[in-house]
CSV table of C-alpha atoms in Angstrom, one decimal:
chain,number,residue,atom,x,y,z
A,6,MET,CA,0.2,0.0,-0.1
A,7,ARG,CA,2.6,2.5,0.7
A,8,LEU,CA,4.4,1.6,-2.4
A,9,LEU,CA,1.5,2.7,-4.6
A,10,LEU,CA,1.7,5.7,-2.5
A,11,LEU,CA,5.2,6.3,-4.2
A,12,ILE,CA,4.2,6.0,-7.9
A,13,PRO,CA,3.1,9.6,-8.4
A,14,LEU,CA,6.6,10.7,-6.7
A,15,LEU,CA,8.2,8.6,-9.9
A,16,PHE,CA,5.9,10.5,-12.4
A,17,LEU,CA,7.0,13.6,-10.6
A,18,ALA,CA,10.8,13.1,-10.3
A,19,PRO,CA,11.9,14.3,-13.8
A,20,LEU,CA,9.5,17.7,-13.5
A,21,ALA,CA,12.0,18.8,-10.6
A,22,HIS,CA,14.7,20.8,-12.0
A,23,ALA,CA,16.5,23.9,-11.7
A,24,ASP,CA,14.9,27.4,-13.4
A,25,LEU,CA,17.2,30.5,-14.0
A,26,LYS,CA,15.4,33.4,-14.7
A,27,TRP,CA,17.4,36.4,-15.3
A,28,ASP,CA,16.0,40.4,-15.0
A,29,LYS,CA,18.1,41.5,-18.3
A,30,LEU,CA,20.2,39.6,-20.1
A,31,VAL,CA,21.3,42.4,-22.6
A,32,GLN,CA,22.8,45.6,-20.9
A,33,GLU,CA,23.6,48.7,-22.8
A,34,PHE,CA,26.3,52.4,-21.3
A,35,LYS,CA,27.3,55.0,-22.9
A,36,ARG,CA,30.9,56.1,-20.9
A,37,VAL,CA,33.9,58.2,-22.3
A,38,PRO,CA,36.9,56.7,-21.8
A,39,ASP,CA,38.2,58.6,-18.2
A,40,ASP,CA,35.6,56.1,-16.3
A,41,LYS,CA,38.2,53.2,-17.5
A,42,GLU,CA,36.2,50.4,-16.4
A,43,ILE,CA,32.5,49.2,-16.2
A,44,GLU,CA,30.6,46.5,-13.8
A,45,ALA,CA,27.9,45.5,-14.8
A,46,HIS,CA,25.3,43.2,-12.7
A,47,TYR,CA,23.1,40.5,-14.2
A,48,VAL,CA,20.7,39.3,-11.7
A,49,PHE,CA,18.8,35.8,-11.7
A,50,HIS,CA,17.3,33.4,-9.8
A,51,ASN,CA,16.6,30.3,-9.5
A,52,THR,CA,12.3,29.5,-9.8
A,53,GLY,CA,13.1,26.1,-10.0
A,54,THR,CA,12.5,23.4,-7.6
A,55,THR,CA,16.2,22.3,-7.5
A,56,PRO,CA,19.6,23.5,-6.5
A,57,VAL,CA,21.4,24.9,-9.5
A,58,THR,CA,24.9,24.9,-10.3
A,59,ILE,CA,26.8,27.3,-12.6
A,60,LYS,CA,29.1,25.4,-14.5
A,61,SER,CA,31.6,28.2,-16.2
A,62,VAL,CA,31.2,32.0,-17.2
A,63,HIS,CA,33.2,32.2,-20.4
A,64,SER,CA,34.4,35.7,-21.7
A,65,SER,CA,34.8,36.1,-25.3
A,66,CYS,CA,37.9,38.5,-24.4
A,67,GLY,CA,40.3,39.0,-22.0
A,68,CYS,CA,40.0,42.4,-21.3
A,69,THR,CA,36.1,41.4,-19.6
A,70,THR,CA,35.7,39.6,-16.7
A,71,ALA,CA,33.1,37.3,-15.2
A,72,LYS,CA,32.4,36.8,-11.4
A,73,LEU,CA,30.4,35.1,-8.8
A,74,GLU,CA,29.7,35.4,-5.7
A,75,LYS,CA,28.9,31.1,-4.8
A,76,LYS,CA,28.2,28.7,-7.4
A,77,THR,CA,25.4,27.1,-6.3
A,78,TYR,CA,22.1,28.6,-5.5
A,79,ALA,CA,19.2,27.0,-4.0
A,80,PRO,CA,15.6,26.9,-4.9
A,81,GLY,CA,13.8,30.7,-4.9
A,82,GLU,CA,17.5,31.4,-4.0
A,83,GLN,CA,19.0,35.2,-6.2
A,84,GLY,CA,22.3,35.8,-7.1
A,85,ASP,CA,24.3,37.8,-9.9
A,86,VAL,CA,26.7,37.5,-12.6
A,87,VAL,CA,29.4,40.8,-12.2
A,88,LEU,CA,30.8,41.5,-15.3
A,89,HIS,CA,33.8,43.3,-15.7
A,90,PHE,CA,35.2,45.6,-18.7
A,91,ASN,CA,38.5,47.4,-18.4
A,92,PHE,CA,38.4,49.6,-21.5
A,93,GLY,CA,42.3,50.0,-21.3
A,94,ASP,CA,42.7,52.7,-24.9
A,95,ARG,CA,39.2,51.4,-26.5
A,96,LYS,CA,37.3,53.8,-27.9
A,97,GLY,CA,33.5,53.0,-30.0
A,98,ASN,CA,31.7,50.6,-29.8
A,99,TYR,CA,31.9,47.2,-28.0
A,100,LEU,CA,29.8,44.0,-27.7
A,101,LYS,CA,31.3,41.5,-25.1
A,102,GLY,CA,29.1,38.6,-24.2
A,103,VAL,CA,29.9,36.0,-21.6
A,104,ILE,CA,28.5,32.4,-21.7
A,105,VAL,CA,27.0,31.2,-18.4
A,106,THR,CA,26.4,27.4,-18.5
A,107,THR,CA,24.5,25.2,-15.5
A,108,ASP,CA,25.2,21.7,-14.5
A,109,ASP,CA,21.3,21.2,-15.0
A,110,LYS,CA,21.0,20.0,-18.6
A,111,ASN,CA,17.3,21.2,-18.8
A,112,VAL,CA,18.7,25.2,-17.9
A,113,GLU,CA,19.6,26.0,-21.4
A,114,PRO,CA,23.2,28.7,-21.9
A,115,VAL,CA,22.4,31.8,-21.9
A,116,THR,CA,24.8,34.6,-23.4
A,117,LEU,CA,24.4,37.7,-21.0
A,118,LYS,CA,25.4,40.8,-23.9
A,119,LEU,CA,27.0,44.1,-22.7
A,120,TYR,CA,27.1,47.0,-24.8
A,121,VAL,CA,29.0,49.8,-24.3
A,122,GLU,CA,30.0,52.7,-26.7
A,123,ILE,CA,33.3,54.6,-25.0
A,124,HIS,CA,32.7,57.9,-26.9
A,125,ASP,CA,35.7,61.0,-26.0
A,126,PRO,CA,33.6,63.9,-25.7
A,127,LEU,CA,36.3,65.6,-28.6
A,128,THR,CA,36.6,64.0,-31.8
A,129,VAL,CA,39.5,64.7,-33.7
A,130,ALA,CA,39.1,64.0,-37.6
A,131,PRO,CA,41.7,62.6,-38.9
A,132,ALA,CA,43.9,62.2,-36.1
A,133,LEU,CA,46.8,61.9,-39.3
A,134,VAL,CA,47.5,64.2,-41.7
A,135,PHE,CA,50.4,63.3,-44.1
A,136,TRP,CA,52.3,64.2,-47.5
A,137,ARG,CA,54.5,62.2,-49.7
A,138,THR,CA,58.2,63.8,-50.1
A,139,GLY,CA,58.0,66.4,-52.6
A,140,GLU,CA,54.2,66.4,-52.9
A,141,ALA,CA,52.9,70.7,-52.5
A,142,PRO,CA,53.1,71.7,-49.3
A,143,THR,CA,48.9,72.1,-49.0
A,144,ALA,CA,47.5,72.8,-45.9
A,145,ARG,CA,45.4,70.3,-44.0
A,146,THR,CA,42.4,70.1,-42.3
A,147,VAL,CA,41.5,68.5,-39.2
A,148,GLN,CA,38.0,68.7,-37.6
A,149,LEU,CA,37.2,69.1,-33.5
A,150,THR,CA,33.8,68.4,-33.2
A,151,ALA,CA,32.3,68.2,-29.6
A,152,GLU,CA,29.6,66.2,-27.9
A,153,ALA,CA,26.3,68.1,-28.8
A,154,ALA,CA,25.7,68.3,-24.9
A,155,GLN,CA,29.2,69.3,-24.0
A,156,HIS,CA,31.1,72.7,-24.5
A,157,VAL,CA,35.0,72.1,-25.2
A,158,LYS,CA,37.0,75.0,-25.5
A,159,ILE,CA,40.6,74.8,-27.0
A,160,LYS,CA,42.7,76.9,-25.0
A,161,SER,CA,46.2,76.1,-27.3
A,162,VAL,CA,47.3,74.1,-30.5
A,163,THR,CA,51.2,73.6,-30.4
A,164,SER,CA,53.3,72.1,-32.4
A,165,SER,CA,56.1,70.2,-31.5
A,166,ASN,CA,58.4,71.0,-35.1
A,167,PRO,CA,58.4,74.7,-35.8
A,168,ASN,CA,58.7,73.9,-39.5
A,169,PHE,CA,54.7,72.8,-39.2
A,170,THR,CA,52.2,75.3,-38.7
A,171,ALA,CA,49.2,74.7,-36.8
A,172,THR,CA,46.2,77.0,-37.0
A,173,LEU,CA,43.1,77.0,-35.7
A,174,GLN,CA,39.3,78.7,-37.0
A,175,THR,CA,36.9,78.4,-34.7
A,176,GLY,CA,33.2,77.6,-36.1
A,177,GLN,CA,31.0,77.4,-33.2
A,178,ALA,CA,33.1,77.9,-29.7
A,179,GLY,CA,33.1,75.2,-27.5
A,180,LEU,CA,31.2,73.2,-30.4
A,181,ASN,CA,33.2,72.9,-33.2
A,182,TYR,CA,36.7,73.7,-34.7
A,183,THR,CA,38.8,73.4,-37.6
A,184,ILE,CA,42.8,73.3,-37.4
A,185,ALA,CA,45.0,73.7,-41.1
A,186,ILE,CA,48.2,72.2,-40.5
A,187,THR,CA,50.6,73.0,-42.7
A,188,PRO,CA,54.3,71.8,-43.4
A,189,SER,CA,56.8,74.8,-44.6
A,190,SER,CA,58.6,72.5,-47.0
A,191,THR,CA,58.0,68.2,-48.4
A,192,ALA,CA,61.2,68.1,-49.6
A,193,GLN,CA,62.3,65.7,-46.6
A,194,LYS,CA,60.8,63.4,-44.1
A,195,GLU,CA,59.6,65.1,-41.2
A,196,SER,CA,57.2,64.5,-38.2
A,197,ALA,CA,55.2,67.4,-35.7
A,198,ASP,CA,52.8,66.3,-33.3
A,199,ILE,CA,50.0,69.0,-33.0
A,200,THR,CA,48.9,69.4,-28.9
A,201,VAL,CA,45.8,70.5,-28.6
A,202,GLN,CA,44.3,71.8,-25.0
A,203,THR,CA,41.2,71.8,-24.1
A,204,ASP,CA,39.7,73.0,-21.1
A,205,PHE,CA,37.5,70.2,-20.4
A,206,PRO,CA,37.1,68.1,-18.3
A,207,ALA,CA,37.5,71.2,-15.8
A,208,ASP,CA,39.6,69.1,-12.5
A,209,ALA,CA,41.8,67.7,-15.5
A,210,PRO,CA,41.8,68.8,-18.7
A,211,HIS,CA,42.4,66.6,-21.9
A,212,ALA,CA,44.9,67.4,-24.8
A,213,TYR,CA,45.1,65.3,-27.9
A,214,THR,CA,47.7,64.9,-30.6
A,215,ILE,CA,47.5,65.5,-34.1
A,216,PHE,CA,50.3,63.7,-36.0
A,217,ALA,CA,51.9,65.0,-39.1
A,218,ARG,CA,54.2,63.6,-40.9
A,219,ILE,CA,56.3,63.7,-44.5
A,220,LYS,CA,56.5,60.4,-45.4
N,16,MET,CA,60.0,-11.9,-55.2
N,17,ILE,CA,61.2,-8.6,-53.7
N,18,ALA,CA,59.5,-6.6,-56.8
N,19,ARG,CA,56.5,-7.6,-55.7
N,20,ALA,CA,56.9,-6.8,-52.4
N,21,LEU,CA,57.6,-3.5,-52.8
N,22,ARG,CA,54.6,-3.4,-54.9
N,23,GLN,CA,52.1,-4.2,-52.6
N,24,ALA,CA,53.9,-2.2,-50.2
N,25,ALA,CA,53.5,0.9,-52.0
N,26,VAL,CA,49.6,-0.1,-52.8
N,27,LEU,CA,49.3,-0.1,-48.9
N,28,LEU,CA,51.2,3.1,-49.1
N,29,ALA,CA,48.9,4.6,-51.5
N,30,LEU,CA,45.6,3.2,-49.7
N,31,ALA,CA,47.1,4.3,-46.5
N,32,LEU,CA,47.6,7.8,-47.7
N,33,LEU,CA,44.1,8.1,-50.0
N,34,PRO,CA,41.9,9.2,-46.7
N,35,ALA,CA,44.4,11.9,-45.6
N,36,ILE,CA,45.0,13.4,-49.0
N,37,VAL,CA,40.9,13.7,-49.4
N,38,SER,CA,40.5,14.9,-45.8
N,39,GLY,CA,43.1,17.5,-46.6
N,40,ALA,CA,41.8,18.8,-49.8
N,41,LEU,CA,38.7,19.1,-48.6
N,42,GLN,CA,39.5,20.9,-45.2
N,43,LEU,CA,41.3,23.2,-47.6
N,44,GLY,CA,38.5,23.8,-50.4
N,45,TRP,CA,36.4,24.4,-47.0
N,46,LYS,CA,38.7,27.2,-45.8
N,47,ASP,CA,39.1,29.1,-48.8
N,48,SER,CA,35.2,29.0,-49.5
N,49,GLU,CA,34.2,30.6,-46.0
N,50,PRO,CA,33.1,34.1,-46.7
N,51,LEU,CA,35.2,36.9,-45.9
N,52,ALA,CA,33.6,39.7,-43.7
N,53,PRO,CA,34.5,43.1,-44.9
N,54,GLY,CA,38.0,44.1,-44.8
N,55,GLU,CA,39.1,41.1,-44.9
N,56,VAL,CA,41.8,39.3,-46.7
N,57,ARG,CA,42.8,35.5,-47.0
N,58,ALA,CA,46.4,34.2,-46.5
N,59,ALA,CA,46.8,33.4,-49.9
N,60,THR,CA,46.1,37.1,-50.8
N,61,VAL,CA,48.7,38.1,-48.9
N,62,ARG,CA,51.4,35.9,-49.5
N,63,GLU,CA,51.1,37.2,-53.2
N,64,TRP,CA,51.8,40.8,-51.8
N,65,GLY,CA,54.8,39.3,-50.6
N,66,ASP,CA,57.2,41.8,-48.7
N,67,LYS,CA,55.6,45.4,-49.4
N,68,VAL,CA,53.1,43.9,-46.3
N,69,GLN,CA,53.2,45.6,-43.2
N,70,TRP,CA,52.0,44.0,-40.6
N,71,VAL,CA,50.0,44.7,-37.5
N,72,ASP,CA,49.8,42.1,-34.6
N,73,ALA,CA,46.8,43.4,-32.9
N,74,ARG,CA,47.1,41.0,-29.8
N,75,SER,CA,48.7,41.7,-26.3
N,76,ARG,CA,51.3,42.7,-25.8
N,77,ASP,CA,52.7,38.9,-23.6
N,78,LYS,CA,51.5,37.2,-27.1
N,79,TYR,CA,53.5,39.3,-29.5
N,80,GLU,CA,56.6,39.3,-27.4
N,81,ALA,CA,56.5,34.9,-27.2
N,82,GLY,CA,55.8,35.1,-31.1
N,83,HIS,CA,55.0,37.6,-33.7
N,84,ILE,CA,54.8,37.2,-37.8
N,85,LYS,CA,58.3,38.7,-38.8
N,86,GLY,CA,58.3,42.5,-39.4
N,87,ALA,CA,54.5,43.2,-37.1
N,88,ILE,CA,54.5,46.0,-34.9
N,89,LEU,CA,52.2,45.9,-31.9
N,90,LEU,CA,49.9,47.9,-32.1
N,91,ASN,CA,46.8,46.6,-29.7
N,92,GLU,CA,43.7,48.9,-28.0
N,93,GLU,CA,44.8,48.1,-24.6
N,94,GLU,CA,47.8,50.0,-25.1
N,95,TRP,CA,46.9,52.2,-28.5
N,96,ASN,CA,47.8,55.8,-27.1
N,97,LYS,CA,51.2,54.5,-26.2
N,98,LEU,CA,51.9,52.4,-29.2
N,99,ALA,CA,50.0,54.4,-31.7
N,100,PRO,CA,52.9,56.6,-32.5
N,101,ALA,CA,55.4,54.3,-33.0
N,102,PHE,CA,53.6,52.9,-35.4
N,103,ILE,CA,52.3,56.6,-37.3
N,104,ASN,CA,55.8,56.8,-37.6
N,105,ASP,CA,56.7,53.1,-39.4
N,106,TRP,CA,53.6,53.2,-41.8
N,107,ASP,CA,54.0,53.7,-45.4
N,108,PRO,CA,51.6,55.1,-47.4
N,109,ASP,CA,52.2,53.0,-50.2
N,110,ARG,CA,52.0,49.7,-48.4
N,111,PRO,CA,48.9,47.5,-47.4
N,112,VAL,CA,48.1,47.6,-43.4
N,113,VAL,CA,47.4,43.8,-42.2
N,114,VAL,CA,46.2,44.0,-39.0
N,115,TYR,CA,46.0,39.9,-37.5
N,116,CYS,CA,45.6,38.5,-33.9
N,117,ASP,CA,45.0,34.8,-33.0
N,118,GLY,CA,42.2,33.6,-35.6
N,119,GLY,CA,39.1,32.8,-34.7
N,120,SER,CA,36.2,35.9,-35.5
N,121,CYS,CA,39.4,38.3,-35.1
N,122,GLU,CA,37.3,40.8,-32.8
N,123,LEU,CA,40.6,42.4,-31.7
N,124,SER,CA,42.2,43.1,-35.5
N,125,HIS,CA,38.8,43.9,-37.1
N,126,ALA,CA,38.8,46.6,-34.0
N,127,VAL,CA,42.1,47.7,-34.6
N,128,ALA,CA,41.5,48.0,-38.1
N,129,ARG,CA,38.5,50.2,-37.5
N,130,ARG,CA,40.5,52.5,-35.6
N,131,LEU,CA,43.7,53.2,-38.4
N,132,ARG,CA,40.7,53.5,-40.9
N,133,GLU,CA,38.5,55.7,-38.8
N,134,GLU,CA,40.9,57.8,-36.7
N,135,TYR,CA,43.5,57.8,-39.1
N,136,LYS,CA,42.2,57.3,-42.7
N,137,ILE,CA,44.1,54.9,-43.7
N,138,GLY,CA,42.3,53.2,-46.2
N,139,ASP,CA,45.2,50.4,-47.4
N,140,VAL,CA,44.0,48.2,-44.2
N,141,HIS,CA,43.2,44.4,-44.3
N,142,VAL,CA,42.3,42.1,-41.6
N,143,LEU,CA,43.7,38.5,-42.2
N,144,LYS,CA,41.6,35.7,-42.0
N,145,GLY,CA,41.8,33.2,-39.6
N,146,GLY,CA,45.0,35.7,-38.2
N,147,ILE,CA,48.0,34.0,-37.5
N,148,THR,CA,46.8,30.6,-37.3
N,149,ALA,CA,45.9,30.7,-40.8
N,150,TRP,CA,49.4,32.4,-41.9
N,151,SER,CA,51.2,29.9,-39.8
N,152,GLU,CA,49.7,27.2,-42.3
N,153,LYS,CA,52.1,26.4,-45.4
C-alpha cells in the first residue's frame, strides 16, 4: 500500500529541475574613456525546484571578466554575475559576451551581452595628416567636434616642429573647430605632433595629439 | 619476389594516404570557401603581396613577445595611446597594412583596423582571415 503511494512521485520526479530567470540578459552603457572600466550586474533567480550549480562563465575577451559570489543556488535564491570590462585605450562601440552554463541539462546556456559605447567628449578627425616627399605643401585640415551636450573649448594648439604651422579656426566656440596644418616644405621626411589643449574636464583637462608626417 | 613485395607496399601506402589527401583537400577547399567579412583578406592573397606588407599584431603584448610574424609591429587597443606613435612613424602610405590576431572571429584585429581607418583615415588596411594561425599554415 505504501509503495502505491510512491507511484505518483515517480511521475513527478522528472519535473523537478532548476530554472534560472534573468532580470536582464542585455545591458547598454555609454561611457567616456576616463571611466576606464565598467561593472555590470546580471541578476538571476533560481525559480526551479532543485538547486542549480553554475559550471562556467566564459568570456570571449581577455578585457572582460565575470565574477560569481558562489556557484550553487538553492530554489528561490537570487544571485548575480558581475561583468567587469576594462577599457584600456578603447574607443568606439563594443559588444562583450559571456556564456553561462549550469549543471542542469534542462537549463539552456545563456549569453549575457554588454554593449558599451566609449566616446570621447571631443572627436578629432583625422588624427593623422601626411604628405609625400616632394608633394605640394598644401594645408591639411582637421575637424574637432564636441559632443552635442558638452562644450569643450580649445585653449591652445602647439606644434612640436617649427616647420609645421597649425592654425585654429573656431566654428562655434565650444562645439566645433578646424585646425589647418601646413609644412613649410615637403623636401624631406619630417614629423610633428600637434598638441590641442582643451579646458575639459575642468579638474583634469584633456590634450589631444594630431600626428603630422611627411612620408 | 622483392619487386612484388615493394609493389604491395606501395599499394598499401597509397591506400593509407588516400583518406588523408582527400581530407586535406576538402579542408583546404572549405577554408577557401568561407566567406570573407568586410575588410578581411586571405593568407594566400597576402602571400602574393610579398614583402611590401606592413604587419600589425593586434594581440596582447605578452603574446606578441612570445612570437609574432616577422616585421610585425605591436598595436592593440589595450595600449593604443602608447603604441600608436610608433606605428605612425613606421607606417608607409604605399604599403598595405594587414592586421592579425590569434584567429577565430578576429575581433581584436577588426577593432584595430577600424580605428586605423576611422581615426587616421588610412585606407589600405586589411584584417587577416584566420589570424596568425592561418598564416602559419603552409
